[in-house]
mmCIF file of C-alpha atoms in Angstrom:
data_model
loop_
_atom_site.group_PDB
_atom_site.id
_atom_site.type_symbol
_atom_site.label_atom_id
_atom_site.label_comp_id
_atom_site.label_asym_id
_atom_site.label_seq_id
_atom_site.Cartn_x
_atom_site.Cartn_y
_atom_site.Cartn_z
ATOM 1 C CA UNK A 1 -64.975 70.379 -64.373
ATOM 2 C CA UNK A 2 -65.726 66.668 -64.161
ATOM 3 C CA UNK A 3 -62.750 65.291 -62.273
ATOM 4 C CA UNK A 4 -64.700 62.421 -60.730
ATOM 5 C CA UNK A 5 -65.881 61.215 -64.140
ATOM 6 C CA UNK A 6 -62.383 61.471 -65.575
ATOM 7 C CA UNK A 7 -60.920 59.370 -62.759
ATOM 8 C CA UNK A 8 -63.637 56.696 -62.980
ATOM 9 C CA UNK A 9 -63.874 56.478 -66.762
ATOM 10 C CA UNK A 10 -60.378 57.293 -68.007
ATOM 11 C CA UNK A 11 -58.249 56.120 -65.064
ATOM 12 C CA UNK A 12 -56.111 59.217 -65.448
ATOM 13 C CA UNK A 13 -55.543 62.614 -63.873
ATOM 14 C CA UNK A 14 -54.085 63.992 -67.062
ATOM 15 C CA UNK A 15 -56.476 66.913 -67.268
ATOM 16 C CA UNK A 16 -55.206 68.187 -63.926
ATOM 17 C CA UNK A 17 -51.578 67.983 -65.028
ATOM 18 C CA UNK A 18 -51.628 69.292 -68.581
ATOM 19 C CA UNK A 19 -51.936 73.019 -67.997
ATOM 20 C CA UNK A 20 -49.301 72.982 -65.263
ATOM 21 C CA UNK A 21 -46.802 70.763 -67.078
ATOM 22 C CA UNK A 22 -47.065 71.672 -70.763
ATOM 23 C CA UNK A 23 -49.255 74.792 -70.802
ATOM 24 C CA UNK A 24 -52.733 75.407 -72.175
ATOM 25 C CA UNK A 25 -51.792 75.810 -75.845
ATOM 26 C CA UNK A 26 -49.680 72.655 -76.045
ATOM 27 C CA UNK A 27 -52.320 70.695 -74.146
ATOM 28 C CA UNK A 28 -54.926 71.801 -76.668
ATOM 29 C CA UNK A 29 -52.744 70.713 -79.603
ATOM 30 C CA UNK A 30 -51.786 67.308 -78.183
ATOM 31 C CA UNK A 31 -54.862 66.117 -76.295
ATOM 32 C CA UNK A 32 -57.515 68.347 -77.847
ATOM 33 C CA UNK A 33 -58.668 69.627 -74.439
ATOM 34 C CA UNK A 34 -58.703 73.040 -72.863
ATOM 35 C CA UNK A 35 -57.304 73.262 -69.340
ATOM 36 C CA UNK A 36 -59.611 74.112 -66.461
ATOM 37 C CA UNK A 37 -57.535 76.378 -64.269
ATOM 38 C CA UNK A 38 -56.863 79.542 -66.239
ATOM 39 C CA UNK A 39 -54.919 80.603 -69.282
ATOM 40 C CA UNK A 40 -51.480 80.871 -67.696
ATOM 41 C CA UNK A 41 -49.096 78.120 -66.644
ATOM 42 C CA UNK A 42 -48.764 79.769 -63.216
ATOM 43 C CA UNK A 43 -52.521 79.499 -62.596
ATOM 44 C CA UNK A 44 -52.506 75.839 -63.572
ATOM 45 C CA UNK A 45 -49.475 75.103 -61.399
ATOM 46 C CA UNK A 46 -51.152 76.720 -58.398
ATOM 47 C CA UNK A 47 -54.184 74.501 -58.945
ATOM 48 C CA UNK A 48 -52.069 71.366 -59.387
ATOM 49 C CA UNK A 49 -50.127 72.112 -56.209
ATOM 50 C CA UNK A 50 -53.450 72.394 -54.368
ATOM 51 C CA UNK A 51 -54.617 68.982 -55.596
ATOM 52 C CA UNK A 52 -51.255 67.323 -54.949
ATOM 53 C CA UNK A 53 -51.295 68.627 -51.392
ATOM 54 C CA UNK A 54 -54.854 67.448 -50.729
ATOM 55 C CA UNK A 55 -54.263 64.047 -52.334
ATOM 56 C CA UNK A 56 -51.124 63.507 -50.248
ATOM 57 C CA UNK A 57 -52.751 64.502 -46.973
ATOM 58 C CA UNK A 58 -55.713 62.218 -47.728
ATOM 59 C CA UNK A 59 -53.373 59.335 -48.748
ATOM 60 C CA UNK A 60 -55.217 58.938 -52.037
ATOM 61 C CA UNK A 61 -54.194 56.338 -54.621
ATOM 62 C CA UNK A 62 -55.392 55.662 -58.165
ATOM 63 C CA UNK A 63 -54.778 52.093 -59.278
ATOM 64 C CA UNK A 64 -52.121 51.835 -56.583
ATOM 65 C CA UNK A 65 -50.297 54.998 -57.642
ATOM 66 C CA UNK A 66 -50.038 58.368 -56.014
ATOM 67 C CA UNK A 67 -51.342 61.366 -57.886
ATOM 68 C CA UNK A 68 -47.900 62.557 -59.040
ATOM 69 C CA UNK A 69 -47.173 59.118 -60.531
ATOM 70 C CA UNK A 70 -50.331 58.637 -62.605
ATOM 71 C CA UNK A 71 -49.201 58.271 -66.202
ATOM 72 C CA UNK A 72 -50.195 60.983 -68.692
ATOM 73 C CA UNK A 73 -51.602 58.788 -71.442
ATOM 74 C CA UNK A 74 -51.621 61.335 -74.253
ATOM 75 C CA UNK A 75 -47.909 61.898 -73.609
ATOM 76 C CA UNK A 76 -47.051 58.255 -72.822
ATOM 77 C CA UNK A 77 -44.997 59.208 -69.784
ATOM 78 C CA UNK A 78 -45.091 60.082 -66.104
ATOM 79 C CA UNK A 79 -45.701 63.773 -65.263
ATOM 80 C CA UNK A 80 -42.114 64.412 -64.137
ATOM 81 C CA UNK A 81 -40.855 63.060 -67.471
ATOM 82 C CA UNK A 82 -43.200 65.339 -69.415
ATOM 83 C CA UNK A 83 -42.220 68.358 -67.316
ATOM 84 C CA UNK A 84 -38.534 67.569 -67.874
ATOM 85 C CA UNK A 85 -39.014 67.213 -71.620
ATOM 86 C CA UNK A 86 -40.671 70.635 -71.786
ATOM 87 C CA UNK A 87 -37.901 72.172 -69.684
ATOM 88 C CA UNK A 88 -40.330 73.653 -67.157
ATOM 89 C CA UNK A 89 -38.210 73.979 -64.017
ATOM 90 C CA UNK A 90 -41.131 75.165 -61.868
ATOM 91 C CA UNK A 91 -43.233 72.117 -62.771
ATOM 92 C CA UNK A 92 -40.314 69.744 -62.167
ATOM 93 C CA UNK A 93 -39.630 71.349 -58.782
ATOM 94 C CA UNK A 94 -43.267 71.098 -57.721
ATOM 95 C CA UNK A 95 -43.545 67.424 -58.676
ATOM 96 C CA UNK A 96 -40.263 66.543 -56.967
ATOM 97 C CA UNK A 97 -41.433 68.124 -53.714
ATOM 98 C CA UNK A 98 -44.143 65.460 -53.460
ATOM 99 C CA UNK A 99 -41.780 62.603 -54.254
ATOM 100 C CA UNK A 100 -42.603 61.031 -57.625
ATOM 101 C CA UNK A 101 -41.596 57.423 -58.281
ATOM 102 C CA UNK A 102 -37.806 57.244 -58.297
ATOM 103 C CA UNK A 103 -37.819 55.264 -61.542
ATOM 104 C CA UNK A 104 -39.472 58.190 -63.304
ATOM 105 C CA UNK A 105 -36.953 60.617 -61.826
ATOM 106 C CA UNK A 106 -34.061 58.446 -62.996
ATOM 107 C CA UNK A 107 -35.680 58.168 -66.408
ATOM 108 C CA UNK A 108 -35.842 61.963 -66.597
ATOM 109 C CA UNK A 109 -32.159 62.202 -65.624
ATOM 110 C CA UNK A 110 -31.127 59.773 -68.339
ATOM 111 C CA UNK A 111 -33.293 61.601 -70.861
ATOM 112 C CA UNK A 112 -31.412 64.830 -70.139
ATOM 113 C CA UNK A 113 -28.058 63.036 -70.238
ATOM 114 C CA UNK A 114 -28.843 61.720 -73.700
ATOM 115 C CA UNK A 115 -29.868 65.197 -74.807
ATOM 116 C CA UNK A 116 -26.629 66.565 -73.389
ATOM 117 C CA UNK A 117 -24.624 63.964 -75.313
ATOM 118 C CA UNK A 118 -26.457 64.907 -78.507
ATOM 119 C CA UNK A 119 -25.786 68.587 -77.856
ATOM 120 C CA UNK A 120 -22.066 67.850 -77.672
ATOM 121 C CA UNK A 121 -22.294 67.233 -81.401
ATOM 122 C CA UNK A 122 -24.585 70.177 -82.109
ATOM 123 C CA UNK A 123 -26.120 73.258 -80.425
ATOM 124 C CA UNK A 124 -25.199 74.021 -76.814
ATOM 125 C CA UNK A 125 -27.129 72.432 -73.944
ATOM 126 C CA UNK A 126 -29.800 74.956 -72.779
ATOM 127 C CA UNK A 127 -29.411 76.478 -69.315
ATOM 128 C CA UNK A 128 -32.928 75.382 -68.391
ATOM 129 C CA UNK A 129 -31.996 71.748 -69.048
ATOM 130 C CA UNK A 130 -28.909 72.132 -66.868
ATOM 131 C CA UNK A 131 -31.118 73.523 -64.101
ATOM 132 C CA UNK A 132 -33.625 70.676 -64.456
ATOM 133 C CA UNK A 133 -30.848 68.075 -64.328
ATOM 134 C CA UNK A 134 -29.327 69.649 -61.233
ATOM 135 C CA UNK A 135 -32.711 69.633 -59.506
ATOM 136 C CA UNK A 136 -33.497 66.036 -60.478
ATOM 137 C CA UNK A 137 -30.145 64.843 -59.142
ATOM 138 C CA UNK A 138 -31.046 66.228 -55.717
ATOM 139 C CA UNK A 139 -33.940 63.768 -55.520
ATOM 140 C CA UNK A 140 -31.984 60.510 -56.001
ATOM 141 C CA UNK A 141 -29.389 58.923 -53.753
ATOM 142 C CA UNK A 142 -26.975 58.021 -56.553
ATOM 143 C CA UNK A 143 -26.230 59.766 -59.803
ATOM 144 C CA UNK A 144 -26.737 56.732 -62.080
ATOM 145 C CA UNK A 145 -29.564 54.213 -61.903
ATOM 146 C CA UNK A 146 -27.286 51.185 -62.254
ATOM 147 C CA UNK A 147 -25.584 51.895 -58.919
ATOM 148 C CA UNK A 148 -28.466 50.593 -56.834
ATOM 149 C CA UNK A 149 -29.879 48.034 -59.224
ATOM 150 C CA UNK A 150 -32.417 50.124 -61.103
ATOM 151 C CA UNK A 151 -30.521 50.039 -64.409
ATOM 152 C CA UNK A 152 -31.466 52.376 -67.256
ATOM 153 C CA UNK A 153 -34.869 53.799 -68.046
ATOM 154 C CA UNK A 154 -36.600 54.875 -71.188
ATOM 155 C CA UNK A 155 -38.113 58.298 -71.718
ATOM 156 C CA UNK A 156 -41.349 57.193 -70.046
ATOM 157 C CA UNK A 157 -39.558 56.321 -66.831
ATOM 158 C CA UNK A 158 -39.711 52.543 -67.279
ATOM 159 C CA UNK A 159 -36.826 50.093 -67.046
ATOM 160 C CA UNK A 160 -35.022 48.905 -70.166
ATOM 161 C CA UNK A 161 -32.479 46.149 -70.706
ATOM 162 C CA UNK A 162 -28.981 47.557 -70.441
ATOM 163 C CA UNK A 163 -27.110 44.401 -71.408
ATOM 164 C CA UNK A 164 -24.935 44.315 -74.462
ATOM 165 C CA UNK A 165 -21.372 45.234 -73.695
ATOM 166 C CA UNK A 166 -21.905 48.277 -71.539
ATOM 167 C CA UNK A 167 -19.368 47.134 -68.951
ATOM 168 C CA UNK A 168 -15.815 48.070 -68.171
ATOM 169 C CA UNK A 169 -13.023 45.587 -67.586
ATOM 170 C CA UNK A 170 -13.872 45.268 -63.900
ATOM 171 C CA UNK A 171 -17.479 44.369 -64.679
ATOM 172 C CA UNK A 172 -18.912 47.731 -63.647
ATOM 173 C CA UNK A 173 -21.325 49.673 -65.810
ATOM 174 C CA UNK A 174 -20.219 52.702 -67.762
ATOM 175 C CA UNK A 175 -22.117 55.765 -68.803
ATOM 176 C CA UNK A 176 -22.164 57.027 -72.387
ATOM 177 C CA UNK A 177 -18.849 58.809 -71.964
ATOM 178 C CA UNK A 178 -17.157 55.589 -70.830
ATOM 179 C CA UNK A 179 -16.661 56.758 -67.250
ATOM 180 C CA UNK A 180 -17.407 54.481 -64.308
ATOM 181 C CA UNK A 181 -20.694 55.149 -62.524
ATOM 182 C CA UNK A 182 -19.732 54.340 -58.942
ATOM 183 C CA UNK A 183 -19.703 57.961 -57.799
ATOM 184 C CA UNK A 184 -19.848 58.190 -54.012
ATOM 185 C CA UNK A 185 -22.445 60.805 -52.995
ATOM 186 C CA UNK A 186 -21.999 63.093 -50.006
ATOM 187 C CA UNK A 187 -23.250 61.799 -46.659
ATOM 188 C CA UNK A 188 -25.448 64.876 -46.248
ATOM 189 C CA UNK A 189 -27.125 64.127 -49.574
ATOM 190 C CA UNK A 190 -27.695 60.472 -48.625
ATOM 191 C CA UNK A 191 -29.231 61.613 -45.341
ATOM 192 C CA UNK A 192 -31.569 63.949 -47.215
ATOM 193 C CA UNK A 193 -32.718 61.139 -49.492
ATOM 194 C CA UNK A 194 -33.281 58.815 -46.516
ATOM 195 C CA UNK A 195 -35.351 61.403 -44.641
ATOM 196 C CA UNK A 196 -37.421 62.229 -47.710
ATOM 197 C CA UNK A 197 -38.032 58.532 -48.372
ATOM 198 C CA UNK A 198 -39.296 58.005 -44.819
ATOM 199 C CA UNK A 199 -41.604 61.013 -45.087
ATOM 200 C CA UNK A 200 -42.844 59.871 -48.490
ATOM 201 C CA UNK A 201 -43.707 56.409 -47.204
ATOM 202 C CA UNK A 202 -45.800 58.042 -44.485
ATOM 203 C CA UNK A 203 -47.546 60.443 -46.919
ATOM 204 C CA UNK A 204 -45.823 63.345 -45.159
ATOM 205 C CA UNK A 205 -43.828 64.803 -48.048
ATOM 206 C CA UNK A 206 -43.397 67.754 -48.274
ATOM 207 C CA UNK A 207 -45.690 69.097 -45.535
ATOM 208 C CA UNK A 208 -43.953 67.018 -42.857
ATOM 209 C CA UNK A 209 -40.550 68.621 -43.430
ATOM 210 C CA UNK A 210 -41.184 71.771 -41.317
ATOM 211 C CA UNK A 211 -42.300 69.529 -38.436
ATOM 212 C CA UNK A 212 -38.957 67.730 -38.205
ATOM 213 C CA UNK A 213 -36.649 68.476 -35.239
ATOM 214 C CA UNK A 214 -33.896 69.853 -37.458
ATOM 215 C CA UNK A 215 -32.282 73.293 -37.737
ATOM 216 C CA UNK A 216 -34.217 75.708 -39.907
ATOM 217 C CA UNK A 217 -31.229 75.891 -42.234
ATOM 218 C CA UNK A 218 -31.850 72.248 -43.202
ATOM 219 C CA UNK A 219 -35.540 72.643 -44.005
ATOM 220 C CA UNK A 220 -34.917 74.177 -47.428
ATOM 221 C CA UNK A 221 -32.227 71.563 -48.106
ATOM 222 C CA UNK A 222 -34.648 68.723 -47.364
ATOM 223 C CA UNK A 223 -37.219 70.414 -49.593
ATOM 224 C CA UNK A 224 -34.719 70.285 -52.512
ATOM 225 C CA UNK A 225 -34.380 74.058 -52.644
ATOM 226 C CA UNK A 226 -30.592 73.895 -52.469
#
């Protein structure tokens, strides 16, 4: 495995992510590469978790981005977006534990919302997509990106212009169903997001959660397990 060469020459960590996010067979079809950490998705996810943990503890950055935010070039998206698109709940959960860029998380949420809207006119929305959406919503303070100024995001997790009549009579943004987006989240949820943000800024997410002076019942909540 030539990870050092890949980082220096390709400016990507894609080879580390592929097996864990899309699986060995899909990775071979899309990028033409075999994965390095075994034939199963579970083996690759164990390896990726190891590297994410070490990169976080060492405060490593690649072109100013943390490991979980390095764009997967063959897939033209951030890892959390790719994992969401494949419906792999385990991969999404692992990436969220380390705190990917919030713009990518919001992009993944909007991607699933669009899929849900399309499913309303066709086949039912898969349970795995419901589970992914529920998990992603735990990682953001507000349900819609426009609430705190982020706006909408494309399927790569990057901002797009949302102008063009998508406002209600009071000037507030609407979602695709026409409902207002100013949903007030629970205080406990806002507190979780604030704590996770502070830990993330200090490169202490998720391994710093068990060290917090909080009841053990809150540890799993802060780690997005419930």
